[in-house]
PDB file of C-alpha atoms in Angstrom:
ATOM      1  CA  MET A   1     116.231 110.409 108.771  1.00  0.00           C
ATOM      2  CA  ILE A   2     114.982 110.450 105.181  1.00  0.00           C
ATOM      3  CA  VAL A   3     115.812 113.361 102.917  1.00  0.00           C
ATOM      4  CA  SER A   4     114.776 114.307  99.397  1.00  0.00           C
ATOM      5  CA  VAL A   5     117.768 115.442  97.380  1.00  0.00           C
ATOM      6  CA  ALA A   6     117.461 117.359  94.119  1.00  0.00           C
ATOM      7  CA  ALA A   7     119.780 116.467  91.273  1.00  0.00           C
ATOM      8  CA  VAL A   8     121.562 119.814  91.343  1.00  0.00           C
ATOM      9  CA  ASN A   9     122.640 119.187  94.944  1.00  0.00           C
ATOM     10  CA  LEU A  10     123.518 115.535  94.498  1.00  0.00           C
ATOM     11  CA  ARG A  11     126.391 116.191  92.128  1.00  0.00           C
ATOM     12  CA  ASN A  12     128.076 118.113  94.898  1.00  0.00           C
ATOM     13  CA  MET A  13     127.710 115.107  97.227  1.00  0.00           C
ATOM     14  CA  SER A  14     129.362 112.546  94.945  1.00  0.00           C
ATOM     15  CA  VAL A  15     132.315 110.750  96.513  1.00  0.00           C
ATOM     16  CA  PRO A  16     134.843 108.954  94.289  1.00  0.00           C
ATOM     17  CA  LEU A  17     134.947 105.280  95.229  1.00  0.00           C
ATOM     18  CA  SER A  18     137.328 102.573  94.112  1.00  0.00           C
ATOM     19  CA  VAL A  19     136.650  98.917  94.957  1.00  0.00           C
ATOM     20  CA  PRO A  20     136.605  95.909  92.579  1.00  0.00           C
ATOM     21  CA  LEU A  21     133.405  94.067  91.705  1.00  0.00           C
ATOM     22  CA  PRO A  22     132.713  90.592  93.095  1.00  0.00           C
ATOM     23  CA  ASP A  23     131.076  87.762  91.188  1.00  0.00           C
ATOM     24  CA  ASP A  24     127.444  86.937  91.975  1.00  0.00           C
ATOM     25  CA  THR A  25     125.380  83.884  91.172  1.00  0.00           C
ATOM     26  CA  ALA A  26     121.755  82.856  91.665  1.00  0.00           C
ATOM     27  CA  ASP A  27     120.355  79.494  92.619  1.00  0.00           C
ATOM     28  CA  ALA A  28     117.591  77.762  90.689  1.00  0.00           C
ATOM     29  CA  PRO A  29     114.189  78.512  92.264  1.00  0.00           C
ATOM     30  CA  SER A  30     111.965  75.949  93.944  1.00  0.00           C
ATOM     31  CA  PRO A  31     108.277  76.863  93.564  1.00  0.00           C
ATOM     32  CA  ARG A  32     107.126  75.256  96.849  1.00  0.00           C
ATOM     33  CA  SER A  33     109.956  76.455  99.034  1.00  0.00           C
ATOM     34  CA  ARG A  34     109.262  78.176 102.320  1.00  0.00           C
ATOM     35  CA  PRO A  35     108.589  81.883 101.762  1.00  0.00           C
ATOM     36  CA  ALA A  36     111.105  84.437 102.941  1.00  0.00           C
ATOM     37  CA  LEU A  37     110.612  88.061 103.852  1.00  0.00           C
ATOM     38  CA  SER A  38     111.690  90.712 101.372  1.00  0.00           C
ATOM     39  CA  PRO A  39     110.706  94.382 101.163  1.00  0.00           C
ATOM     40  CA  SER A  40     108.147  93.528  98.470  1.00  0.00           C
ATOM     41  CA  ARG A  41     106.620  90.588 100.327  1.00  0.00           C
ATOM     42  CA  ALA A  42     106.493  92.515 103.588  1.00  0.00           C
ATOM     43  CA  SER A  43     104.702  95.328 101.778  1.00  0.00           C
ATOM     44  CA  ASP A  44     102.273  92.829 100.240  1.00  0.00           C
ATOM     45  CA  PHE A  45     101.271  91.416 103.623  1.00  0.00           C
ATOM     46  CA  LYS A  46     100.833  94.825 105.215  1.00  0.00           C
ATOM     47  CA  GLN A  47      98.819  96.042 102.232  1.00  0.00           C
ATOM     48  CA  CYS A  48      96.657  92.929 101.722  1.00  0.00           C
ATOM     49  CA  PRO A  49      97.271  89.516 103.329  1.00  0.00           C
ATOM     50  CA  LEU A  50      95.444  87.750 100.479  1.00  0.00           C
ATOM     51  CA  LYS A  51      97.760  89.395  97.954  1.00  0.00           C
ATOM     52  CA  TYR A  52     100.714  88.116  99.954  1.00  0.00           C
ATOM     53  CA  ARG A  53      99.283  84.604 100.011  1.00  0.00           C
ATOM     54  CA  LEU A  54      98.585  84.459  96.280  1.00  0.00           C
ATOM     55  CA  ARG A  55     102.079  85.719  95.464  1.00  0.00           C
ATOM     56  CA  ALA A  56     104.260  84.049  98.085  1.00  0.00           C
ATOM     57  CA  ILE A  57     102.427  80.799  98.855  1.00  0.00           C
ATOM     58  CA  ASP A  58     100.103  79.927  95.950  1.00  0.00           C
ATOM     59  CA  ARG A  59     102.479  81.608  93.481  1.00  0.00           C
ATOM     60  CA  VAL A  60      99.654  82.429  91.095  1.00  0.00           C
ATOM     61  CA  PRO A  61     101.255  83.539  87.797  1.00  0.00           C
ATOM     62  CA  GLU A  62     100.999  87.236  86.995  1.00  0.00           C
ATOM     63  CA  PRO A  63     101.218  88.565  83.455  1.00  0.00           C
ATOM     64  CA  PRO A  64     104.212  90.807  82.783  1.00  0.00           C
ATOM     65  CA  SER A  65     103.483  94.511  82.625  1.00  0.00           C
ATOM     66  CA  ARG A  66     105.145  97.085  80.433  1.00  0.00           C
ATOM     67  CA  ALA A  67     106.231  99.046  83.506  1.00  0.00           C
ATOM     68  CA  ALA A  68     107.898  96.007  85.062  1.00  0.00           C
ATOM     69  CA  VAL A  69     109.651  95.016  81.842  1.00  0.00           C
ATOM     70  CA  ARG A  70     110.816  98.587  81.233  1.00  0.00           C
ATOM     71  CA  GLY A  71     112.201  98.703  84.756  1.00  0.00           C
ATOM     72  CA  THR A  72     113.985  95.393  84.314  1.00  0.00           C
ATOM     73  CA  VAL A  73     115.616  96.586  81.100  1.00  0.00           C
ATOM     74  CA  VAL A  74     116.745  99.833  82.756  1.00  0.00           C
ATOM     75  CA  HIS A  75     118.319  97.874  85.610  1.00  0.00           C
ATOM     76  CA  ALA A  76     120.066  95.595  83.108  1.00  0.00           C
ATOM     77  CA  VAL A  77     121.447  98.577  81.193  1.00  0.00           C
ATOM     78  CA  LEU A  78     122.828 100.183  84.355  1.00  0.00           C
ATOM     79  CA  GLU A  79     124.383  96.904  85.441  1.00  0.00           C
ATOM     80  CA  ASP A  80     126.021  96.492  82.024  1.00  0.00           C
ATOM     81  CA  LEU A  81     127.162 100.107  82.111  1.00  0.00           C
ATOM     82  CA  PHE A  82     129.217  99.524  85.250  1.00  0.00           C
ATOM     83  CA  GLY A  83     130.757  96.485  83.598  1.00  0.00           C
ATOM     84  CA  LEU A  84     132.527  98.843  81.193  1.00  0.00           C
ATOM     85  CA  PRO A  85     135.765 100.690  81.956  1.00  0.00           C
ATOM     86  CA  ALA A  86     134.966 103.999  83.640  1.00  0.00           C
ATOM     87  CA  ALA A  87     136.095 106.079  80.664  1.00  0.00           C
ATOM     88  CA  GLU A  88     133.615 104.265  78.390  1.00  0.00           C
ATOM     89  CA  ARG A  89     130.555 104.967  80.538  1.00  0.00           C
ATOM     90  CA  GLN A  90     129.409 107.800  78.317  1.00  0.00           C
ATOM     91  CA  PRO A  91     125.682 108.574  77.853  1.00  0.00           C
ATOM     92  CA  ALA A  92     125.831 107.560  74.188  1.00  0.00           C
ATOM     93  CA  ARG A  93     127.404 104.233  75.119  1.00  0.00           C
ATOM     94  CA  ALA A  94     124.696 103.615  77.696  1.00  0.00           C
ATOM     95  CA  ALA A  95     122.043 104.176  75.026  1.00  0.00           C
ATOM     96  CA  GLU A  96     123.748 101.565  72.848  1.00  0.00           C
ATOM     97  CA  LEU A  97     123.366  98.953  75.589  1.00  0.00           C
ATOM     98  CA  VAL A  98     119.560  98.976  75.455  1.00  0.00           C
ATOM     99  CA  PRO A  99     118.927  96.423  72.641  1.00  0.00           C
ATOM    100  CA  ALA A 100     121.202  93.790  74.201  1.00  0.00           C
ATOM    101  CA  ALA A 101     119.602  94.306  77.614  1.00  0.00           C
ATOM    102  CA  TRP A 102     116.172  93.898  76.026  1.00  0.00           C
ATOM    103  CA  GLU A 103     117.224  90.624  74.399  1.00  0.00           C
ATOM    104  CA  ARG A 104     118.344  89.261  77.767  1.00  0.00           C
ATOM    105  CA  VAL A 105     115.014  90.143  79.320  1.00  0.00           C
ATOM    106  CA  ARG A 106     113.193  88.478  76.417  1.00  0.00           C
ATOM    107  CA  ALA A 107     115.217  85.311  76.949  1.00  0.00           C
ATOM    108  CA  GLU A 108     114.535  85.231  80.684  1.00  0.00           C
ATOM    109  CA  ARG A 109     110.824  86.113  80.757  1.00  0.00           C
ATOM    110  CA  ASP A 110     107.872  84.666  78.903  1.00  0.00           C
ATOM    111  CA  GLY A 111     105.241  86.895  77.359  1.00  0.00           C
ATOM    112  CA  VAL A 112     107.225  90.117  77.092  1.00  0.00           C
ATOM    113  CA  ASP A 113     107.030  90.194  73.288  1.00  0.00           C
ATOM    114  CA  GLU A 114     103.276  90.714  73.579  1.00  0.00           C
ATOM    115  CA  LEU A 115     103.912  94.022  75.345  1.00  0.00           C
ATOM    116  CA  VAL A 116     105.587  95.450  72.237  1.00  0.00           C
ATOM    117  CA  ALA A 117     103.514  93.640  69.612  1.00  0.00           C
ATOM    118  CA  ASP A 118     102.313  96.906  68.084  1.00  0.00           C
ATOM    119  CA  GLY A 119     105.245  98.543  66.340  1.00  0.00           C
ATOM    120  CA  GLY A 120     108.030  96.467  67.861  1.00  0.00           C
ATOM    121  CA  PRO A 121     110.326  97.352  70.758  1.00  0.00           C
ATOM    122  CA  GLN A 122     111.572 100.723  69.488  1.00  0.00           C
ATOM    123  CA  ALA A 123     109.103 102.738  71.570  1.00  0.00           C
ATOM    124  CA  LEU A 124     110.158 100.793  74.659  1.00  0.00           C
ATOM    125  CA  PHE A 125     113.807 101.404  73.776  1.00  0.00           C
ATOM    126  CA  GLU A 126     113.181 105.146  73.740  1.00  0.00           C
ATOM    127  CA  GLU A 127     111.442 104.998  77.115  1.00  0.00           C
ATOM    128  CA  VAL A 128     114.415 103.127  78.554  1.00  0.00           C
ATOM    129  CA  ARG A 129     116.932 105.524  76.996  1.00  0.00           C
ATOM    130  CA  LYS A 130     115.083 108.498  78.453  1.00  0.00           C
ATOM    131  CA  LEU A 131     115.258 107.009  81.945  1.00  0.00           C
ATOM    132  CA  VAL A 132     118.928 106.111  81.541  1.00  0.00           C
ATOM    133  CA  ALA A 133     119.631 109.669  80.365  1.00  0.00           C
ATOM    134  CA  SER A 134     117.950 110.911  83.550  1.00  0.00           C
ATOM    135  CA  TYR A 135     120.392 108.824  85.550  1.00  0.00           C
ATOM    136  CA  TYR A 136     123.277 110.904  84.203  1.00  0.00           C
ATOM    137  CA  GLU A 137     121.668 114.014  85.670  1.00  0.00           C
ATOM    138  CA  LEU A 138     121.783 112.401  89.105  1.00  0.00           C
ATOM    139  CA  GLU A 139     125.133 110.599  89.162  1.00  0.00           C
ATOM    140  CA  ASP A 140     128.246 110.393  87.013  1.00  0.00           C
ATOM    141  CA  PRO A 141     129.074 106.674  86.630  1.00  0.00           C
ATOM    142  CA  ARG A 142     132.567 107.559  85.410  1.00  0.00           C
ATOM    143  CA  ARG A 143     133.579 108.880  88.829  1.00  0.00           C
ATOM    144  CA  PHE A 144     133.456 105.683  90.892  1.00  0.00           C
ATOM    145  CA  GLU A 145     133.633 101.888  90.853  1.00  0.00           C
ATOM    146  CA  PRO A 146     130.834 100.014  92.631  1.00  0.00           C
ATOM    147  CA  HIS A 147     131.739  97.387  95.195  1.00  0.00           C
ATOM    148  CA  ALA A 148     128.833  95.155  94.120  1.00  0.00           C
ATOM    149  CA  LEU A 149     126.008  95.104  91.575  1.00  0.00           C
ATOM    150  CA  GLU A 150     122.699  93.249  91.890  1.00  0.00           C
ATOM    151  CA  GLU A 151     123.958  91.580  95.045  1.00  0.00           C
ATOM    152  CA  ARG A 152     121.777  89.002  96.735  1.00  0.00           C
ATOM    153  CA  VAL A 153     121.640  89.561 100.479  1.00  0.00           C
ATOM    154  CA  GLU A 154     120.394  86.830 102.828  1.00  0.00           C
ATOM    155  CA  VAL A 155     120.189  86.622 106.587  1.00  0.00           C
ATOM    156  CA  ASP A 156     118.107  84.712 109.130  1.00  0.00           C
ATOM    157  CA  LEU A 157     117.143  86.990 112.005  1.00  0.00           C
ATOM    158  CA  ASP A 158     117.145  85.212 115.362  1.00  0.00           C
ATOM    159  CA  GLY A 159     117.815  81.993 113.469  1.00  0.00           C
ATOM    160  CA  ASP A 160     114.331  81.586 112.019  1.00  0.00           C
ATOM    161  CA  ILE A 161     113.236  84.786 110.245  1.00  0.00           C
ATOM    162  CA  PRO A 162     114.556  84.562 106.676  1.00  0.00           C
ATOM    163  CA  LEU A 163     115.263  87.944 105.086  1.00  0.00           C
ATOM    164  CA  ARG A 164     116.123  87.959 101.401  1.00  0.00           C
ATOM    165  CA  GLY A 165     116.696  90.765  98.955  1.00  0.00           C
ATOM    166  CA  PHE A 166     118.604  92.105  95.988  1.00  0.00           C
ATOM    167  CA  VAL A 167     120.573  95.320  96.311  1.00  0.00           C
ATOM    168  CA  ASP A 168     121.103  97.166  93.036  1.00  0.00           C
ATOM    169  CA  ARG A 169     124.447  98.629  94.030  1.00  0.00           C
ATOM    170  CA  ILE A 170     126.810  98.802  96.986  1.00  0.00           C
ATOM    171  CA  ASP A 171     129.543 101.440  97.096  1.00  0.00           C
ATOM    172  CA  VAL A 172     132.433 101.406  99.546  1.00  0.00           C
ATOM    173  CA  ALA A 173     134.515 104.538 100.073  1.00  0.00           C
ATOM    174  CA  PRO A 174     138.278 104.379 100.660  1.00  0.00           C
ATOM    175  CA  ASN A 175     137.645 105.049 104.357  1.00  0.00           C
ATOM    176  CA  GLY A 176     135.358 101.999 104.559  1.00  0.00           C
ATOM    177  CA  LEU A 177     132.021 103.825 104.636  1.00  0.00           C
ATOM    178  CA  LEU A 178     129.316 101.881 102.834  1.00  0.00           C
ATOM    179  CA  ARG A 179     126.490 103.231 100.671  1.00  0.00           C
ATOM    180  CA  VAL A 180     123.517 101.227  99.358  1.00  0.00           C
ATOM    181  CA  VAL A 181     121.814 102.397  96.154  1.00  0.00           C
ATOM    182  CA  ASP A 182     118.524 101.240  94.640  1.00  0.00           C
ATOM    183  CA  TYR A 183     117.183 102.447  91.288  1.00  0.00           C
ATOM    184  CA  LYS A 184     113.502 103.212  90.737  1.00  0.00           C
ATOM    185  CA  THR A 185     112.078 103.897  87.300  1.00  0.00           C
ATOM    186  CA  GLY A 186     108.907 105.438  88.704  1.00  0.00           C
ATOM    187  CA  ARG A 187     108.382 108.800  90.374  1.00  0.00           C
ATOM    188  CA  SER A 188     109.461 109.605  93.904  1.00  0.00           C
ATOM    189  CA  PRO A 189     106.734 109.374  96.556  1.00  0.00           C
ATOM    190  CA  GLY A 190     105.081 112.444  97.976  1.00  0.00           C
ATOM    191  CA  PRO A 191     105.317 113.252 101.685  1.00  0.00           C
ATOM    192  CA  MET A 192     102.225 111.156 102.422  1.00  0.00           C
ATOM    193  CA  HIS A 193     103.791 108.040 100.882  1.00  0.00           C
ATOM    194  CA  GLU A 194     107.403 108.244 102.016  1.00  0.00           C
ATOM    195  CA  ALA A 195     106.783 105.662 104.763  1.00  0.00           C
ATOM    196  CA  ARG A 196     106.952 102.799 102.280  1.00  0.00           C
ATOM    197  CA  ALA A 197     110.236 104.070 100.852  1.00  0.00           C
ATOM    198  CA  LEU A 198     111.642 104.444 104.361  1.00  0.00           C
ATOM    199  CA  PHE A 199     110.538 100.883 105.194  1.00  0.00           C
ATOM    200  CA  GLN A 200     112.478  99.541 102.209  1.00  0.00           C
ATOM    201  CA  LEU A 201     115.580 101.535 103.123  1.00  0.00           C
ATOM    202  CA  LYS A 202     115.484 100.307 106.725  1.00  0.00           C
ATOM    203  CA  PHE A 203     115.045  96.747 105.466  1.00  0.00           C
ATOM    204  CA  TYR A 204     118.194  97.005 103.334  1.00  0.00           C
ATOM    205  CA  ALA A 205     120.112  98.712 106.140  1.00  0.00           C
ATOM    206  CA  LEU A 206     119.201  95.955 108.596  1.00  0.00           C
ATOM    207  CA  MET A 207     120.276  93.209 106.183  1.00  0.00           C
ATOM    208  CA  ILE A 208     123.623  94.930 105.622  1.00  0.00           C
ATOM    209  CA  LEU A 209     124.079  95.359 109.378  1.00  0.00           C
ATOM    210  CA  ARG A 210     123.363  91.693 110.104  1.00  0.00           C
ATOM    211  CA  THR A 211     125.466  90.324 107.226  1.00  0.00           C
ATOM    212  CA  ARG A 212     128.446  92.713 107.381  1.00  0.00           C
ATOM    213  CA  ASP A 213     128.236  93.993 110.958  1.00  0.00           C
ATOM    214  CA  ILE A 214     128.337  97.561 109.714  1.00  0.00           C
ATOM    215  CA  VAL A 215     125.688 100.274 109.666  1.00  0.00           C
ATOM    216  CA  PRO A 216     125.585 101.762 106.144  1.00  0.00           C
ATOM    217  CA  ALA A 217     126.611 105.398 106.072  1.00  0.00           C
ATOM    218  CA  GLN A 218     123.857 106.139 103.567  1.00  0.00           C
ATOM    219  CA  LEU A 219     121.041 104.449 101.672  1.00  0.00           C
ATOM    220  CA  ARG A 220     119.789 106.025  98.493  1.00  0.00           C
ATOM    221  CA  LEU A 221     116.712 105.526  96.308  1.00  0.00           C
ATOM    222  CA  ILE A 222     117.260 107.053  92.866  1.00  0.00           C
ATOM    223  CA  TYR A 223     113.971 107.905  91.125  1.00  0.00           C
ATOM    224  CA  LEU A 224     114.643 108.275  87.429  1.00  0.00           C
ATOM    225  CA  ALA A 225     111.190 109.391  86.249  1.00  0.00           C
ATOM    226  CA  ASP A 226     111.290 112.700  88.122  1.00  0.00           C
ATOM    227  CA  LYS A 227     115.056 112.875  88.698  1.00  0.00           C
ATOM    228  CA  ASN A 228     114.882 112.852  92.457  1.00  0.00           C
ATOM    229  CA  ILE A 229     116.680 111.012  95.220  1.00  0.00           C
ATOM    230  CA  LEU A 230     115.664 109.951  98.709  1.00  0.00           C
ATOM    231  CA  THR A 231     118.519 109.387 101.128  1.00  0.00           C
ATOM    232  CA  TYR A 232     118.450 107.802 104.553  1.00  0.00           C
ATOM    233  CA  THR A 233     121.150 107.786 107.222  1.00  0.00           C
ATOM    234  CA  PRO A 234     120.383 104.949 109.650  1.00  0.00           C
ATOM    235  CA  GLU A 235     121.363 104.583 113.293  1.00  0.00           C
ATOM    236  CA  ARG A 236     122.004 101.236 114.951  1.00  0.00           C
ATOM    237  CA  GLU A 237     119.400 101.720 117.689  1.00  0.00           C
ATOM    238  CA  GLU A 238     116.788 102.522 115.054  1.00  0.00           C
ATOM    239  CA  LEU A 239     117.652  99.348 113.137  1.00  0.00           C
ATOM    240  CA  ASP A 240     117.401  97.281 116.319  1.00  0.00           C
ATOM    241  CA  ARG A 241     113.868  98.630 116.777  1.00  0.00           C
ATOM    242  CA  PHE A 242     113.086  97.899 113.143  1.00  0.00           C
ATOM    243  CA  GLN A 243     114.194  94.298 113.632  1.00  0.00           C
ATOM    244  CA  ARG A 244     111.561  93.945 116.336  1.00  0.00           C
ATOM    245  CA  ILE A 245     108.964  95.265 113.884  1.00  0.00           C
ATOM    246  CA  LEU A 246     109.990  92.663 111.293  1.00  0.00           C
ATOM    247  CA  THR A 247     109.897  89.950 113.952  1.00  0.00           C
ATOM    248  CA  ALA A 248     106.293  90.837 114.782  1.00  0.00           C
ATOM    249  CA  LEU A 249     105.384  91.008 111.095  1.00  0.00           C
ATOM    250  CA  TRP A 250     106.896  87.589 110.395  1.00  0.00           C
ATOM    251  CA  GLN A 251     105.050  86.116 113.375  1.00  0.00           C
ATOM    252  CA  ALA A 252     101.787  87.461 111.954  1.00  0.00           C
ATOM    253  CA  ILE A 253     102.605  85.812 108.616  1.00  0.00           C
ATOM    254  CA  ILE A 254     103.445  82.500 110.322  1.00  0.00           C
ATOM    255  CA  ASP A 255     100.193  82.629 112.298  1.00  0.00           C
ATOM    256  CA  ALA A 256      98.225  83.248 109.103  1.00  0.00           C
ATOM    257  CA  GLY A 257     100.148  80.461 107.400  1.00  0.00           C
ATOM    258  CA  ARG A 258      99.087  77.968 110.062  1.00  0.00           C
ATOM    259  CA  THR A 259      95.397  78.806 109.757  1.00  0.00           C
ATOM    260  CA  GLY A 260      95.206  79.845 106.108  1.00  0.00           C
ATOM    261  CA  ASP A 261      93.528  83.076 107.188  1.00  0.00           C
ATOM    262  CA  PHE A 262      94.790  85.678 104.706  1.00  0.00           C
ATOM    263  CA  PRO A 263      91.892  88.158 104.436  1.00  0.00           C
ATOM    264  CA  PRO A 264      91.624  90.596 101.533  1.00  0.00           C
ATOM    265  CA  THR A 265      91.997  94.285 102.286  1.00  0.00           C
ATOM    266  CA  ARG A 266      90.457  96.798  99.912  1.00  0.00           C
ATOM    267  CA  ASN A 267      92.818  99.727  99.336  1.00  0.00           C
ATOM    268  CA  SER A 268      93.972 102.226  96.731  1.00  0.00           C
ATOM    269  CA  MET A 269      96.287  99.678  95.095  1.00  0.00           C
ATOM    270  CA  CYS A 270      93.424  97.323  94.211  1.00  0.00           C
ATOM    271  CA  LYS A 271      92.999  98.989  90.816  1.00  0.00           C
ATOM    272  CA  PHE A 272      96.462  97.738  89.840  1.00  0.00           C
ATOM    273  CA  CYS A 273      96.071  94.217  91.248  1.00  0.00           C
ATOM    274  CA  ASP A 274      96.111  91.202  88.921  1.00  0.00           C
ATOM    275  CA  PHE A 275      94.375  89.075  91.562  1.00  0.00           C
ATOM    276  CA  LYS A 276      90.994  90.841  91.510  1.00  0.00           C
ATOM    277  CA  PRO A 277      89.304  87.863  89.740  1.00  0.00           C
ATOM    278  CA  LEU A 278      90.316  85.750  92.782  1.00  0.00           C
ATOM    279  CA  CYS A 279      89.414  88.353  95.405  1.00  0.00           C
ATOM    280  CA  PRO A 280      86.183  88.126  97.459  1.00  0.00           C
ATOM    281  CA  GLU A 281      86.114  91.937  97.627  1.00  0.00           C
ATOM    282  CA  TYR A 282      85.441  91.886  93.875  1.00  0.00           C
ATOM    283  CA  GLY A 283      83.213  88.829  93.696  1.00  0.00           C
ATOM    284  CA  GLY A 284      86.017  86.328  93.143  1.00  0.00           C
ATOM    285  CA  THR A 285      86.985  83.141  94.956  1.00  0.00           C
ATOM    286  CA  PRO A 286      90.577  82.320  95.926  1.00  0.00           C
ATOM    287  CA  PRO A 287      91.899  78.840  95.127  1.00  0.00           C
ATOM    288  CA  PRO A 288      91.945  76.308  97.982  1.00  0.00           C
ATOM    289  CA  TYR A 289      94.708  77.104 100.445  1.00  0.00           C
ATOM    290  CA  PRO A 290      97.668  74.825  99.624  1.00  0.00           C
ATOM    291  CA  GLY A 291      99.138  74.982 103.124  1.00  0.00           C
ATOM    292  CA  TRP A 292     102.309  76.579 104.398  1.00  0.00           C
ATOM    293  CA  PRO A 293     105.377  75.325 102.494  1.00  0.00           C
ATOM    294  CA  VAL A 294     107.884  73.509 104.677  1.00  0.00           C
ATOM    295  CA  GLN A 295     110.889  73.125 102.373  1.00  0.00           C
ATOM    296  CA  THR A 296     114.048  75.224 102.371  1.00  0.00           C
ATOM    297  CA  PRO A 297     113.744  79.022 102.111  1.00  0.00           C
ATOM    298  CA  ILE A 298     112.895  80.277  98.669  1.00  0.00           C
ATOM    299  CA  PRO A 299     115.841  81.862  96.793  1.00  0.00           C
ATOM    300  CA  ALA A 300     116.005  85.647  96.782  1.00  0.00           C
ATOM    301  CA  ASP A 301     115.720  85.879  93.007  1.00  0.00           C
ATOM    302  CA  LEU A 302     112.241  84.373  93.297  1.00  0.00           C
ATOM    303  CA  VAL A 303     110.904  86.240  96.318  1.00  0.00           C
ATOM    304  CA  THR A 304     112.246  89.593  95.179  1.00  0.00           C
ATOM    305  CA  GLU A 305     111.298  89.660  91.533  1.00  0.00           C
ATOM    306  CA  ARG A 306     110.759  93.234  90.386  1.00  0.00           C
ATOM    307  CA  LEU A 307     107.118  94.208  90.408  1.00  0.00           C
ATOM    308  CA  PRO A 308     105.542  97.331  88.904  1.00  0.00           C
ATOM    309  CA  GLU A 309     105.244  98.939  92.319  1.00  0.00           C
ATOM    310  CA  ASP A 310     108.963  98.299  92.931  1.00  0.00           C
ATOM    311  CA  MET A 311     110.022 100.168  89.806  1.00  0.00           C
TER     312      MET A 311
END
């Protein structure tokens, strides 16, 4: 079941949690590693197989967008915020974290300076601060300690279906109940588009089930732009069915990988796509198919990079 929760109601649902944070590390990426399945890559293939191919197999570079960079900075600020003692997680302190988070993003990503070339980063800082301020209307970060932040989750379903993803936050209540939280800097989807959000939530729930042998009590997407929250309470039988869906999806990807047949699909997201110059639907020609990679699975930090549609 997926439910939209207004901010005024969410404050009444908050549960104090108290669990220490673990350390987390990321491996160095290998550009020709075997693709894995993440919520973003699964969405790509369902939306347009050619888009999936160009991202996951060819790895055609995409220019950074302001939306993606803004979202990355917001995530960095919220991660840093939970690194502070609970009493220091005041809204004003969160606003002070923005410049340092921006500098980290600059150091990790090429080309982001061009996005703020006119007038410097101050306008971006204000956009980030506004979104972080919205977060305080949805949750009070002083009331709980996360169990994990930006945790990489990996599991191979049935031994040969590699699922990879990053979870923004995992909370564990004193009674052992587990909650998964993902931040979105865009607006919440309308009723006609909630299926994609539900797909992502089921994906996370299944990974948690297969790695921890526990069904999360709740999964939560926090939409900062319109201060809304979608919550999902999964059931084990539903997740077992969802695993069969992912198995069929991965088989379709493997079949396409063997033949190189990744057809383009014209849809409403085409207007945002950076691959239009390579798309036959728009008069372009894709590069020669490089073949299905056969090395070790690609690390989660490479297959799950934050894209504008993920924010």
